CSV table of C-alpha atoms in Angstrom, one decimal:
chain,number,residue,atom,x,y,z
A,287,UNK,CA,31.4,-15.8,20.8
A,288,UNK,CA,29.2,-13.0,21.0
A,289,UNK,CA,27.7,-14.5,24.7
A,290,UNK,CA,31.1,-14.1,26.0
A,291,UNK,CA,31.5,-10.8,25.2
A,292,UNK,CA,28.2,-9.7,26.4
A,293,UNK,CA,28.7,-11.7,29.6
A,294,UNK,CA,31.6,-9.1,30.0
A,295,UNK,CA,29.6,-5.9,29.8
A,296,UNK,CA,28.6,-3.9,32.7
A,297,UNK,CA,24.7,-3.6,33.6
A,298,UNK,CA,24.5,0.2,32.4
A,299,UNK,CA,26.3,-1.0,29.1
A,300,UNK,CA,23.6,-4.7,28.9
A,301,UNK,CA,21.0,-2.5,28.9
A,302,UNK,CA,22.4,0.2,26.6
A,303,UNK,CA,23.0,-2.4,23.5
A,304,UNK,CA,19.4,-4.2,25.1
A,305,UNK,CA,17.8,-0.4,23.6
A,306,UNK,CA,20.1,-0.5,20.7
A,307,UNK,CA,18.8,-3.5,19.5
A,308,UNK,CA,15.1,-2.9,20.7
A,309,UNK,CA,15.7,0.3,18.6
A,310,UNK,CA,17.0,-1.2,15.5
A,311,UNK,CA,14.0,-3.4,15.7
A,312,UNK,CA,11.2,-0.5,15.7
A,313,UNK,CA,13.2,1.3,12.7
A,314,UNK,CA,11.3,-1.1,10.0
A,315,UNK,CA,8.4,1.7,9.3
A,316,UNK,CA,5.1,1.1,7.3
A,317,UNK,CA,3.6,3.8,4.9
A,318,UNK,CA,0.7,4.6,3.2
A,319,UNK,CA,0.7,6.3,-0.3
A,320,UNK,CA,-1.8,9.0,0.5
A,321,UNK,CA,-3.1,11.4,-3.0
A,322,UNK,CA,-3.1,14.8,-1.8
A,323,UNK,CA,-6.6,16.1,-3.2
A,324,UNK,CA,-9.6,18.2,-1.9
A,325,UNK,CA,-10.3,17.8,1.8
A,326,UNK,CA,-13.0,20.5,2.9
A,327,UNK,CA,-12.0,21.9,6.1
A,328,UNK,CA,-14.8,21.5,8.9
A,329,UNK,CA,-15.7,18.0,7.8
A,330,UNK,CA,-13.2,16.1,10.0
A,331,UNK,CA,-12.2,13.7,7.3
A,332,UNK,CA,-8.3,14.6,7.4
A,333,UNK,CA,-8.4,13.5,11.5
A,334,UNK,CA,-10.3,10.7,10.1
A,335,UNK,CA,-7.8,9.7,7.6
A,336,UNK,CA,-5.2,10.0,10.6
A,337,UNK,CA,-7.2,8.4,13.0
A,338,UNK,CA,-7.6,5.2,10.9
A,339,UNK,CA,-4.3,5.1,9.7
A,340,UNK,CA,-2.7,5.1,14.1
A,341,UNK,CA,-5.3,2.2,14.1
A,342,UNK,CA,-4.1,0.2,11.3
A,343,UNK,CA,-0.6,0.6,12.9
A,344,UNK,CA,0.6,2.7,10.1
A,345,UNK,CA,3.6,4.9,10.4
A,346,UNK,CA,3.2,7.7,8.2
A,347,UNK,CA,1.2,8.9,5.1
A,348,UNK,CA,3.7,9.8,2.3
A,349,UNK,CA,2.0,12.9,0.9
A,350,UNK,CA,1.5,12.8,-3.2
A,351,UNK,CA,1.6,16.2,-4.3
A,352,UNK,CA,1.1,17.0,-7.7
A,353,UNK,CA,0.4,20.5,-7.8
A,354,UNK,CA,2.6,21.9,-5.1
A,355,UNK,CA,1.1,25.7,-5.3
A,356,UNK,CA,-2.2,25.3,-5.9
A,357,UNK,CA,-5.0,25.7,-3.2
A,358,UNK,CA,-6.3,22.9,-2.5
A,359,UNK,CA,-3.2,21.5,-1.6
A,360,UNK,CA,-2.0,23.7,0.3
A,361,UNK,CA,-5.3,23.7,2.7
A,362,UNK,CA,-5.5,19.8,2.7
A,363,UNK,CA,-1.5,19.3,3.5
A,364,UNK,CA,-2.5,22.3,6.5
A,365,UNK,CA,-5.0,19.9,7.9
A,366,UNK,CA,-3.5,16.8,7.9
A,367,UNK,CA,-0.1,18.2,9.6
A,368,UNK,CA,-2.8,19.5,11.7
A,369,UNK,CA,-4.5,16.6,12.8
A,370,UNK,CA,-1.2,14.3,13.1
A,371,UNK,CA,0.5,16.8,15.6
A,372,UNK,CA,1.1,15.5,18.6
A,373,UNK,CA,-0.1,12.0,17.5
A,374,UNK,CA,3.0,11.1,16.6
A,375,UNK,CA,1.9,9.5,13.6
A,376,UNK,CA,3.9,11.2,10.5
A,377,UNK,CA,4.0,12.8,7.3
A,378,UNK,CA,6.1,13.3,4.3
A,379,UNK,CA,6.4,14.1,1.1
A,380,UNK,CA,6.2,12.2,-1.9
A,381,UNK,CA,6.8,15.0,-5.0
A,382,UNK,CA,5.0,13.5,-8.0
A,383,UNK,CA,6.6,14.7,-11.2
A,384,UNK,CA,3.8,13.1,-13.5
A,385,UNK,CA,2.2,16.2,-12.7
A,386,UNK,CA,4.7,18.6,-12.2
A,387,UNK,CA,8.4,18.2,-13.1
A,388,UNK,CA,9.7,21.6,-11.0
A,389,UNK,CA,12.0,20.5,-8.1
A,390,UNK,CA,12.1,23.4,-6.9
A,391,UNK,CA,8.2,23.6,-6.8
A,392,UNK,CA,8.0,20.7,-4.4
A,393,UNK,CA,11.0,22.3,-2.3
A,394,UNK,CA,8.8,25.5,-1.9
A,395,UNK,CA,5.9,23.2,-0.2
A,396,UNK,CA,8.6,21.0,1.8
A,397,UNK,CA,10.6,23.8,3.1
A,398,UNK,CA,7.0,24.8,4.4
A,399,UNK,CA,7.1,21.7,6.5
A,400,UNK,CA,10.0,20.2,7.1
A,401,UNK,CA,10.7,21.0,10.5
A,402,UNK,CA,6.9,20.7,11.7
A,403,UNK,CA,6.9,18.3,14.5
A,404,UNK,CA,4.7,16.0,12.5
A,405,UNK,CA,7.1,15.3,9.6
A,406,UNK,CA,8.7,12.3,9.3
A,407,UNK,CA,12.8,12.2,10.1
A,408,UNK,CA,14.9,9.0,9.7
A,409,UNK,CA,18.3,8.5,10.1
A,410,UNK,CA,21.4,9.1,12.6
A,411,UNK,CA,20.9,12.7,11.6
A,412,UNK,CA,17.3,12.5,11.9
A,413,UNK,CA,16.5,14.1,8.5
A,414,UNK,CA,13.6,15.1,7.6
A,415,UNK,CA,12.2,12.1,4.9
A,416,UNK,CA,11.7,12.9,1.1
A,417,UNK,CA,10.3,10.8,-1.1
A,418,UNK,CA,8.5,10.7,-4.9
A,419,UNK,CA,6.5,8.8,-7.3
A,420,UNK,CA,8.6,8.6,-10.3
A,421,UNK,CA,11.3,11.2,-10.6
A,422,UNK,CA,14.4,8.7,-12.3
A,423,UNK,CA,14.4,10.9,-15.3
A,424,UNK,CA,15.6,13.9,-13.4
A,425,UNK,CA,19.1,11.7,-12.9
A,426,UNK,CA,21.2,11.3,-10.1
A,427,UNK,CA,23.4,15.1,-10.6
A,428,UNK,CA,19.4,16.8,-9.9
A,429,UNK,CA,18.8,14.8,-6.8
A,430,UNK,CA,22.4,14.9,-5.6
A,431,UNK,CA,22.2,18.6,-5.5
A,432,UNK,CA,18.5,18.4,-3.6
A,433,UNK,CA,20.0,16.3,-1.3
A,434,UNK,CA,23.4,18.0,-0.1
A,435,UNK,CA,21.5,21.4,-0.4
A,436,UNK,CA,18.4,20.3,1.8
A,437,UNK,CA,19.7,17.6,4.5
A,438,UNK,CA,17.6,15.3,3.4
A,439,UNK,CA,16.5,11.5,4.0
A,440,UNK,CA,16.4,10.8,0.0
A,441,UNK,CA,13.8,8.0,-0.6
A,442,UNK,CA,12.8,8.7,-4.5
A,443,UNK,CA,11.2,6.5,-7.1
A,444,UNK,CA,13.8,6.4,-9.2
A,445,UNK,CA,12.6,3.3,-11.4
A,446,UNK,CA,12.8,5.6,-15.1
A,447,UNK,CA,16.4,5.2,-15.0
A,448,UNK,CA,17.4,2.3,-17.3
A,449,UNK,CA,19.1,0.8,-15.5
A,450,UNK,CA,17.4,0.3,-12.2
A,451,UNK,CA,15.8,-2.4,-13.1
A,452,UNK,CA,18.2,-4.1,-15.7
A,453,UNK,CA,21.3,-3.5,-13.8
A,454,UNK,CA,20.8,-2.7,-10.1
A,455,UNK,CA,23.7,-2.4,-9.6
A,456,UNK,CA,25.3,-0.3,-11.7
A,457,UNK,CA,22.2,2.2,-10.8
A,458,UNK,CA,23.5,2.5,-7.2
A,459,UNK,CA,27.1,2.7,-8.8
A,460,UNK,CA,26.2,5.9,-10.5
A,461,UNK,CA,23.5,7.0,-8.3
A,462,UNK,CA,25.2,6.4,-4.8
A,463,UNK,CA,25.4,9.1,-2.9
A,464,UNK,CA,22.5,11.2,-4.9
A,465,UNK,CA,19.8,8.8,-1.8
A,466,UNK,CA,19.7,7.3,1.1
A,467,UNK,CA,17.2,4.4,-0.3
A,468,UNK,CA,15.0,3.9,-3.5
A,469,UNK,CA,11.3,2.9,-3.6
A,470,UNK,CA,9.8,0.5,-6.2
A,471,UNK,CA,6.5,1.1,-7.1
A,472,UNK,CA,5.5,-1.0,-10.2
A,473,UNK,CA,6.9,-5.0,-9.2
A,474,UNK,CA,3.7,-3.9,-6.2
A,475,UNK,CA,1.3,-5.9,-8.9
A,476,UNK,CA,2.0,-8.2,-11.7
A,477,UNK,CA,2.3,-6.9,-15.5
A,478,UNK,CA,-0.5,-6.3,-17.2
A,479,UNK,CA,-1.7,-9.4,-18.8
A,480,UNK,CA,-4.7,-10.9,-20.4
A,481,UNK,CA,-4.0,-14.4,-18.8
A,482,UNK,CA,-4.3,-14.9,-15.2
A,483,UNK,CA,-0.8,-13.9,-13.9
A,484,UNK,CA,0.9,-14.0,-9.9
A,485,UNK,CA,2.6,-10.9,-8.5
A,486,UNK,CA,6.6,-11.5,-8.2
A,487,UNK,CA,9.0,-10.2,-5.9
A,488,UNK,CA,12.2,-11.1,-8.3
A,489,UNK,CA,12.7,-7.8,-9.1
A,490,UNK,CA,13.0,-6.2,-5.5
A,491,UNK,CA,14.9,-9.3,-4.4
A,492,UNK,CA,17.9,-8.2,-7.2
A,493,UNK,CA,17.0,-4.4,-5.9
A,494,UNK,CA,17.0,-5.2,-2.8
A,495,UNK,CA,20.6,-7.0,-2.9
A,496,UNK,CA,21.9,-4.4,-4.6
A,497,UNK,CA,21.1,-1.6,-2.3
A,498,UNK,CA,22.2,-4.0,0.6
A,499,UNK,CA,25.5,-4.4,-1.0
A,500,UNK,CA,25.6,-0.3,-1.5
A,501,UNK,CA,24.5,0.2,1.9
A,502,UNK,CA,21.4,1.9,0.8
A,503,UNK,CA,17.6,1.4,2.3
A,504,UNK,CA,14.7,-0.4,0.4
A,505,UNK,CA,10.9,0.4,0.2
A,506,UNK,CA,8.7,-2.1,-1.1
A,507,UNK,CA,5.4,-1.7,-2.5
A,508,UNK,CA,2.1,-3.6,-1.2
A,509,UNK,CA,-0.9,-3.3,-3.3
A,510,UNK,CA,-4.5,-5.0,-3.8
A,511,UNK,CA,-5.7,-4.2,-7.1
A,512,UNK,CA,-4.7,-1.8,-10.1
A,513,UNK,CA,-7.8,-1.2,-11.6
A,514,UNK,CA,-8.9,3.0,-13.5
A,515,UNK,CA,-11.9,3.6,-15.9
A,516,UNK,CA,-10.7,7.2,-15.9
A,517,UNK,CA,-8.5,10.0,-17.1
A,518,UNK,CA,-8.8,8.7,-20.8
A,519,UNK,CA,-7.8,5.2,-20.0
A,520,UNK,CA,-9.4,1.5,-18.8
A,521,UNK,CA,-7.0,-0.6,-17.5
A,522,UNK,CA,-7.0,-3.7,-14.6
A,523,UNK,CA,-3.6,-5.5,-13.2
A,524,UNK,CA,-5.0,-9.0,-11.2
A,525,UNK,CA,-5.9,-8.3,-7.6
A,526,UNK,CA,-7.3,-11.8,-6.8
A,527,UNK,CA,-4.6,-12.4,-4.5
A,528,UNK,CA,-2.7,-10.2,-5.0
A,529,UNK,CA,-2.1,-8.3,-1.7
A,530,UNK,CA,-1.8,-11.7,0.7
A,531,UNK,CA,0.8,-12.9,-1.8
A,532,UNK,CA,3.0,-9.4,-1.8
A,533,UNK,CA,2.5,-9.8,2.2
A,534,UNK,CA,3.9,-12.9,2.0
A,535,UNK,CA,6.9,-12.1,0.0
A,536,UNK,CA,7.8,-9.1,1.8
A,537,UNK,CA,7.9,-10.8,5.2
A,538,UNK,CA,10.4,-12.9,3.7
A,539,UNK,CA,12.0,-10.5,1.8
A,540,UNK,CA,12.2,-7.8,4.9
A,541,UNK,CA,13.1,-4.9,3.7
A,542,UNK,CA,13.8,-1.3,6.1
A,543,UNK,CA,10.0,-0.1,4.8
A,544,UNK,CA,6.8,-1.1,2.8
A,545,UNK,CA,4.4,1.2,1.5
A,546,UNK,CA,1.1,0.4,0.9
A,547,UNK,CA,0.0,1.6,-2.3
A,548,UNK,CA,-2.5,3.4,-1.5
A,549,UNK,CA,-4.3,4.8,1.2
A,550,UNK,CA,-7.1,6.7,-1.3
A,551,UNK,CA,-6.1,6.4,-4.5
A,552,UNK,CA,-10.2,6.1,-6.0
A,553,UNK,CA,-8.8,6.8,-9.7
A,554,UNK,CA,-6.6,3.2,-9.3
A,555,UNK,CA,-8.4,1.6,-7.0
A,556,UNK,CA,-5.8,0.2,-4.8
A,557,UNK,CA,-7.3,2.3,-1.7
A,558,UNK,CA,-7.8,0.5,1.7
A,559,UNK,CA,-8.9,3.6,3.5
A,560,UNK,CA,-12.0,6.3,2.8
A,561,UNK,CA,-12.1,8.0,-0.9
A,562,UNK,CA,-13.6,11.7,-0.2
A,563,UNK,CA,-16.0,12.2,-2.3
A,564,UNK,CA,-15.2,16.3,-2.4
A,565,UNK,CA,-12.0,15.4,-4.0
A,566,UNK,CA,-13.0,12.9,-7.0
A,567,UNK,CA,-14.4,14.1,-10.2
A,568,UNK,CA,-17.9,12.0,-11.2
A,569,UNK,CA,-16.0,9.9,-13.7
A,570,UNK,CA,-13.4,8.5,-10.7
A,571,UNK,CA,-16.9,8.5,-8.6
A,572,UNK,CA,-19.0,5.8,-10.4
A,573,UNK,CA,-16.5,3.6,-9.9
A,574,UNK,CA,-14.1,4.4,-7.1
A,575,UNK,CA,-16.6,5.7,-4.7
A,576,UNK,CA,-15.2,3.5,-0.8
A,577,UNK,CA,-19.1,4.1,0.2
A,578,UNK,CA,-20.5,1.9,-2.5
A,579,UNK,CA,-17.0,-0.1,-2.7
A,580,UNK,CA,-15.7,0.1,0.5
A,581,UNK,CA,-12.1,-1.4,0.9
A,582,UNK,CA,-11.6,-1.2,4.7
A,583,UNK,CA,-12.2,-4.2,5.3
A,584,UNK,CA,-8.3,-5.2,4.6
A,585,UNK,CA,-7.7,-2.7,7.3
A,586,UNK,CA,-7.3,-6.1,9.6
A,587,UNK,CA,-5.3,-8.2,7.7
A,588,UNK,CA,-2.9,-4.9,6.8
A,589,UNK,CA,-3.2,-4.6,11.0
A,590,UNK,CA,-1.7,-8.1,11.4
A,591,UNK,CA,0.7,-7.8,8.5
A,592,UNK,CA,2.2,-4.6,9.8
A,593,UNK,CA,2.5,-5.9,13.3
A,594,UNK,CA,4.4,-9.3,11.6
A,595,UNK,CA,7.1,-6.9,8.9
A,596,UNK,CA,7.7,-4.8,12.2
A,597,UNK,CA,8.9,-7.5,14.5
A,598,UNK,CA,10.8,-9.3,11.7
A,599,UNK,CA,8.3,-12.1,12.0
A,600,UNK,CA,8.1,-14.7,9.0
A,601,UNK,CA,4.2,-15.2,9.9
A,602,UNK,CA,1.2,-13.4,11.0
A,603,UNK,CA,-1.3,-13.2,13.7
A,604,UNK,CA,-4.3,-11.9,14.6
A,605,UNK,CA,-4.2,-8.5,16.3
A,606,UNK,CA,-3.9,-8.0,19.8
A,607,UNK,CA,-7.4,-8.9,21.4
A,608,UNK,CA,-8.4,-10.9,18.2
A,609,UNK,CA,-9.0,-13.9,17.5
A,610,UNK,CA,-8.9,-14.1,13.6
A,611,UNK,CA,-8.5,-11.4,11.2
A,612,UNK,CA,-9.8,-11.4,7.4
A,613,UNK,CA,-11.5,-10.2,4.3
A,614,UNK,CA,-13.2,-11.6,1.3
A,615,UNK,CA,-13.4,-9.8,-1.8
A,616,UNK,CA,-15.0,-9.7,-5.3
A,617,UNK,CA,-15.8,-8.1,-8.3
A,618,UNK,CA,-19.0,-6.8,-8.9
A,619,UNK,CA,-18.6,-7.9,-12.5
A,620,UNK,CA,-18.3,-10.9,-13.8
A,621,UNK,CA,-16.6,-12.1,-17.3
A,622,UNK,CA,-20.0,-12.8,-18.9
A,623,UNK,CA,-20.3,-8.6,-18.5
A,624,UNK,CA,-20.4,-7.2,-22.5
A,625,UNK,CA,-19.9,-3.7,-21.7
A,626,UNK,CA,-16.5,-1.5,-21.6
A,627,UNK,CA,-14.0,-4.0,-20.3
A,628,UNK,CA,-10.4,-2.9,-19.1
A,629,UNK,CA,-7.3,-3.7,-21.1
A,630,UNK,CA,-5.3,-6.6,-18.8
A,631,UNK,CA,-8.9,-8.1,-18.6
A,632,UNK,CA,-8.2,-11.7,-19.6
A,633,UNK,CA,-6.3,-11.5,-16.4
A,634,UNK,CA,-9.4,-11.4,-14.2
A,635,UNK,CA,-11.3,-14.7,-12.8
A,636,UNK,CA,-14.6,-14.9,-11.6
A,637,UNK,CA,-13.2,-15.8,-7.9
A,638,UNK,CA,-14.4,-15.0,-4.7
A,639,UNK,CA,-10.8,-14.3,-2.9
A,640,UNK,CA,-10.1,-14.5,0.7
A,641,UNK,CA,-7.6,-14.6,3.4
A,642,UNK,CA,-7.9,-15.1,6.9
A,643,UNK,CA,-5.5,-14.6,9.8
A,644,UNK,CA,-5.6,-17.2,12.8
A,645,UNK,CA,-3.4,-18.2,16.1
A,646,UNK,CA,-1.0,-20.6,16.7
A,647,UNK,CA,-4.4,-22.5,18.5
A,648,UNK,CA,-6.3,-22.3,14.9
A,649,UNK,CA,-6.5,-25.8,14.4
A,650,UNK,CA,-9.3,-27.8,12.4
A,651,UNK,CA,-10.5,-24.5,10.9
A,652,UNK,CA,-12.2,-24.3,7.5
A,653,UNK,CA,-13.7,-21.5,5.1
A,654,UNK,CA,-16.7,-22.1,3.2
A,655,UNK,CA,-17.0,-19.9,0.0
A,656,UNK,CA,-20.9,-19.9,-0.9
A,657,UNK,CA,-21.7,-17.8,-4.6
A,658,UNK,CA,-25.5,-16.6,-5.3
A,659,UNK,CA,-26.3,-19.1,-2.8
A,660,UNK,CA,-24.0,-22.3,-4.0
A,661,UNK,CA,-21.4,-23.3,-1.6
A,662,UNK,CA,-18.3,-23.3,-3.9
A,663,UNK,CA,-15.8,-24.6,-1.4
A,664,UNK,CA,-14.8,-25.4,1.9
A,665,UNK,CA,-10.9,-25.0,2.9
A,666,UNK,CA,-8.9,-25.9,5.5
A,667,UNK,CA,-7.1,-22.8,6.8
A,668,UNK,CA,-4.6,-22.8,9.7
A,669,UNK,CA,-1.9,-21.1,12.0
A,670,UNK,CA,-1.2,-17.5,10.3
A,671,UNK,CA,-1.8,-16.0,7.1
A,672,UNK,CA,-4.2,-18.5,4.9
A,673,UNK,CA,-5.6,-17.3,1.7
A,674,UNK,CA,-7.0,-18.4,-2.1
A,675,UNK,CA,-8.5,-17.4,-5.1
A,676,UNK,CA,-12.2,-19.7,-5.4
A,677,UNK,CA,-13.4,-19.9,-9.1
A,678,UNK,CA,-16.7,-20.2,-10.0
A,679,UNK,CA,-18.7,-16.6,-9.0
A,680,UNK,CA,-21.7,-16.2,-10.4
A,681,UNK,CA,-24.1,-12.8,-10.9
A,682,UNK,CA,-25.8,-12.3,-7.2
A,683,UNK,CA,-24.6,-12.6,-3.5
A,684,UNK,CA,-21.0,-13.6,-2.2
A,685,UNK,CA,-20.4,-14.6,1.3
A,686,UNK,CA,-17.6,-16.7,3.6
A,687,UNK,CA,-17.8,-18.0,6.6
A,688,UNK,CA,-15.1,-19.3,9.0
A,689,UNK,CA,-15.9,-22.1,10.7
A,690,UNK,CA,-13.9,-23.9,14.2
A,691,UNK,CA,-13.2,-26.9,14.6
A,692,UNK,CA,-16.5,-28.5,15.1
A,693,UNK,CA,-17.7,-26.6,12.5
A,694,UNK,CA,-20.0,-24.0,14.0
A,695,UNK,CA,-19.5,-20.7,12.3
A,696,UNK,CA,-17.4,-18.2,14.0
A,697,UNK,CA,-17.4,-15.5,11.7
A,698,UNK,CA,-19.1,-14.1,8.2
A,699,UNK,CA,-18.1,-11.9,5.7
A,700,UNK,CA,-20.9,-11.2,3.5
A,701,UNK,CA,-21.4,-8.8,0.6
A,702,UNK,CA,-23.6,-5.9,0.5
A,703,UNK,CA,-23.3,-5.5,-3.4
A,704,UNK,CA,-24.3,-7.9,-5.8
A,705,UNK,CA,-22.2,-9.5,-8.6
A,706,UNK,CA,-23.6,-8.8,-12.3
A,707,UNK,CA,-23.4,-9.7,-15.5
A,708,UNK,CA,-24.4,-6.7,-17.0
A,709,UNK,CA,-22.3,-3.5,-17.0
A,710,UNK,CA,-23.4,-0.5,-15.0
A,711,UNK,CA,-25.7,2.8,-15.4
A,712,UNK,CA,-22.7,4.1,-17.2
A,713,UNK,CA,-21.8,1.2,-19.7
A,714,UNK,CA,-18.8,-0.3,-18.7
A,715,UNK,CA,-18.2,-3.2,-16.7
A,716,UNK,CA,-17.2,-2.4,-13.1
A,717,UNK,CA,-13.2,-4.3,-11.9
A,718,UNK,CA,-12.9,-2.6,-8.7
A,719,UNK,CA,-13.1,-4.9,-5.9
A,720,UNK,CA,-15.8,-4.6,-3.3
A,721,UNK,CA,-14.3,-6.2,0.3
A,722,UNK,CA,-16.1,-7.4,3.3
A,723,UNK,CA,-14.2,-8.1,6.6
A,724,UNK,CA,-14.5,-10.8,8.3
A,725,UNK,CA,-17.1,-10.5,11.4
């Protein structure tokens, strides 16, 4: 049916429903959570935040601002609209009301911006984007006014509402026309558990539906690791595989957007991009630091997700020029280690965790996992997105290696730090991940 219509259509009208639907394809846009601390001006790291991000094939940084008025922010929000002009990579605002609870705060700071060049619009009335991390509590009659008095695209993280999670759709009964989407943040990891436990997309699927069925936008959260020894608390959510497995399900699940949670969150962890040292306090530091832990080395595998969620593809490839993509990463301590240990601790295994990214031609290739010298495994790995959770890591070096089909070794990812089983300088036993990427 639709063939013989089309077959109908004039050229100028074939080609104006050919953009429409190239159009509708690009609107599925990726984000990055991005913490909106100290950035010293002169140093470049703000272009080199935007830089990486255009590289990665993100879309936009979604700004958390928790202090809205205070200096620092305001200088660091300067340079990174900035160094995205004319890039056309974008920004937004994500108003964190864990640290302040003023709307109108956060609307002094947006009104600042929201018709810089570099801020994000969506939308048939391209509107400028608005987003948050939490924010439910405020209720639907606080954000319906924001909205209709602002124009707004309303993207909020609405998920201390009752009902969001326990009755979707009642939540977009009452909340309907207070957004234009929602964004989940917590179903981006599993609960915190002292057993071994997989991340599970059941709860954005029944989100998901709902704000289908109420014609509303979904974002959905993909995350690595939740791990903080900071800020009065200790407290790990699994990242063995966690971040393949939420690639996985949102490629099936295909929502409008993902955010990666988070660009530079140190305090948490769940960073893939550089941590500036000028903006972390010393506690967030012997822990969080991306020089001693670097995380970039997911940058590739993000590259090839993001390429896959914005074509609507079911599977991944390698990024253009490449010919595998992929990442092995580890905890630098192991079980045995008897110092400060997190609460959701029994969830962690002494793995070395991998995934690895290969062509449609990837046939006959394998991954060895060797541990303080000890090949643990080797695994078969194929076409796309290929990744597991190896037990048995011991205290010393961790490497992988992928190797062709006639077993000659095409690539290494080796560690540069050491797994232990003692805890650190500081007496607590290190759960942040240290990656390598596959070379």
């Amino acid at each position: 049916m639709i063939g013989s219509v089309t077959s109908r259509l004039p050229a100028a009208a074939l080609a104006a429903l050919a953009l429409l639907t190239h159009s509708v394809a690009e609107a599925k846009l990726v984000f990055a959570h991005y913490m909106v601390g100290t950035v010293t001006a002169g140093t470049g790291h703000a272009q080199t935040d935007i830089d990486q991000a255009i590289s990665v094939g993100i879309d936009a940084f979604a700004l958390n601002v928790g202090q809205p008025t205070a200096d620092f922010t305001l200088d660091t929000v300067s340079q990174l609209f900035d160094a995205a002009d004319g890039t056309g990579f974008k920004l937004f605002f994500s108003f964190d009301f864990y640290q302040t609870g003023d709307l109108a705060a956060h609307k002094t700071l947006f009104d600042q911006y929201r018709d810089h060049p570099a801020h994000l619009t969506y939308g048939d009335g391209a509107l400028p984007v608005v987003s948050s991390y939490s924010g439910g509590a405020l209720g639907p009659d606080a954000w319906r006014a924001f909205k209709e008095e602002n124009g707004v695209y309303l993207l909020p993280n609405a998920e201390a509402d009752a009902s969001y999670y326990d009755d979707p759709a009642a939540f977009f009964a009452a909340w309907g026309d207070a957004l234009d989407g929602v964004l989940t943040w917590e179903t981006a990891w599993p609960e915190t558990s002292e057993t071994p436990l997989n991340v599970s997309s059941a709860q954005d699927e029944a989100i998901k539906a709902a704000a289908d069925a109420a014609g509303k936008t979904y974002v959905m959260g993909l995350s690595s690791v939740q791990y903080k020894h900071c800020c009065g608390d200790s407290w790990y959510r699994a990242g063995e595989t966690n971040l393949p497995e939420r690639m996985d399900q949102i490629l099936s699940l295909s929502p409008e957007f993902t955010e990666i949670i988070t660009w530079n969150d140190a305090g948490e962890s769940h960073y893939v991009g550089p941590c500036w040292a000028e903006g972390l306090p010393a506690d967030i530091l012997e822990y969080g630091n991306s020089d001693t832990n670097p995380h970039s080395g997911w940058q590739p595998l993000l590259s090839s997700f993001i390429s896959a969620f914005k074509s609507g593809a079911s599977t991944m490839a390698p990024p253009a020029g490449s010919s595998f993509a992929g990442a092995m990463w580890y905890r630098s301590a192991t079980r045995a280690c008897a110092g400060d240990v997190p609460r959701g601790a029994g969830a962690a295994v002494d793995a070395v965790n991998y995934a690895v990214v290969l062509p449609s031609s990837g046939a006959g290739y394998k991954v060895r996992v060797t541990s303080a010298g000890e090949t643990l495994a080797e695994q078969p790995v194929g076409a796309g997105l290929s990744y597991n959770s190896v037990a048995g890591l011991r205290a010393g070096a961790q490497k992988i290696e992928l190797l062709d089909a006639s077993g000659s070794v095409v690539a290494t990812a080796a560690g540069s730090v050491d797994a232990s089983d003692a805890p650190n300088e500081d007496g607590f036993c290190n759960y942040n991940y240290f990656v390598a990427g596959l070379q």
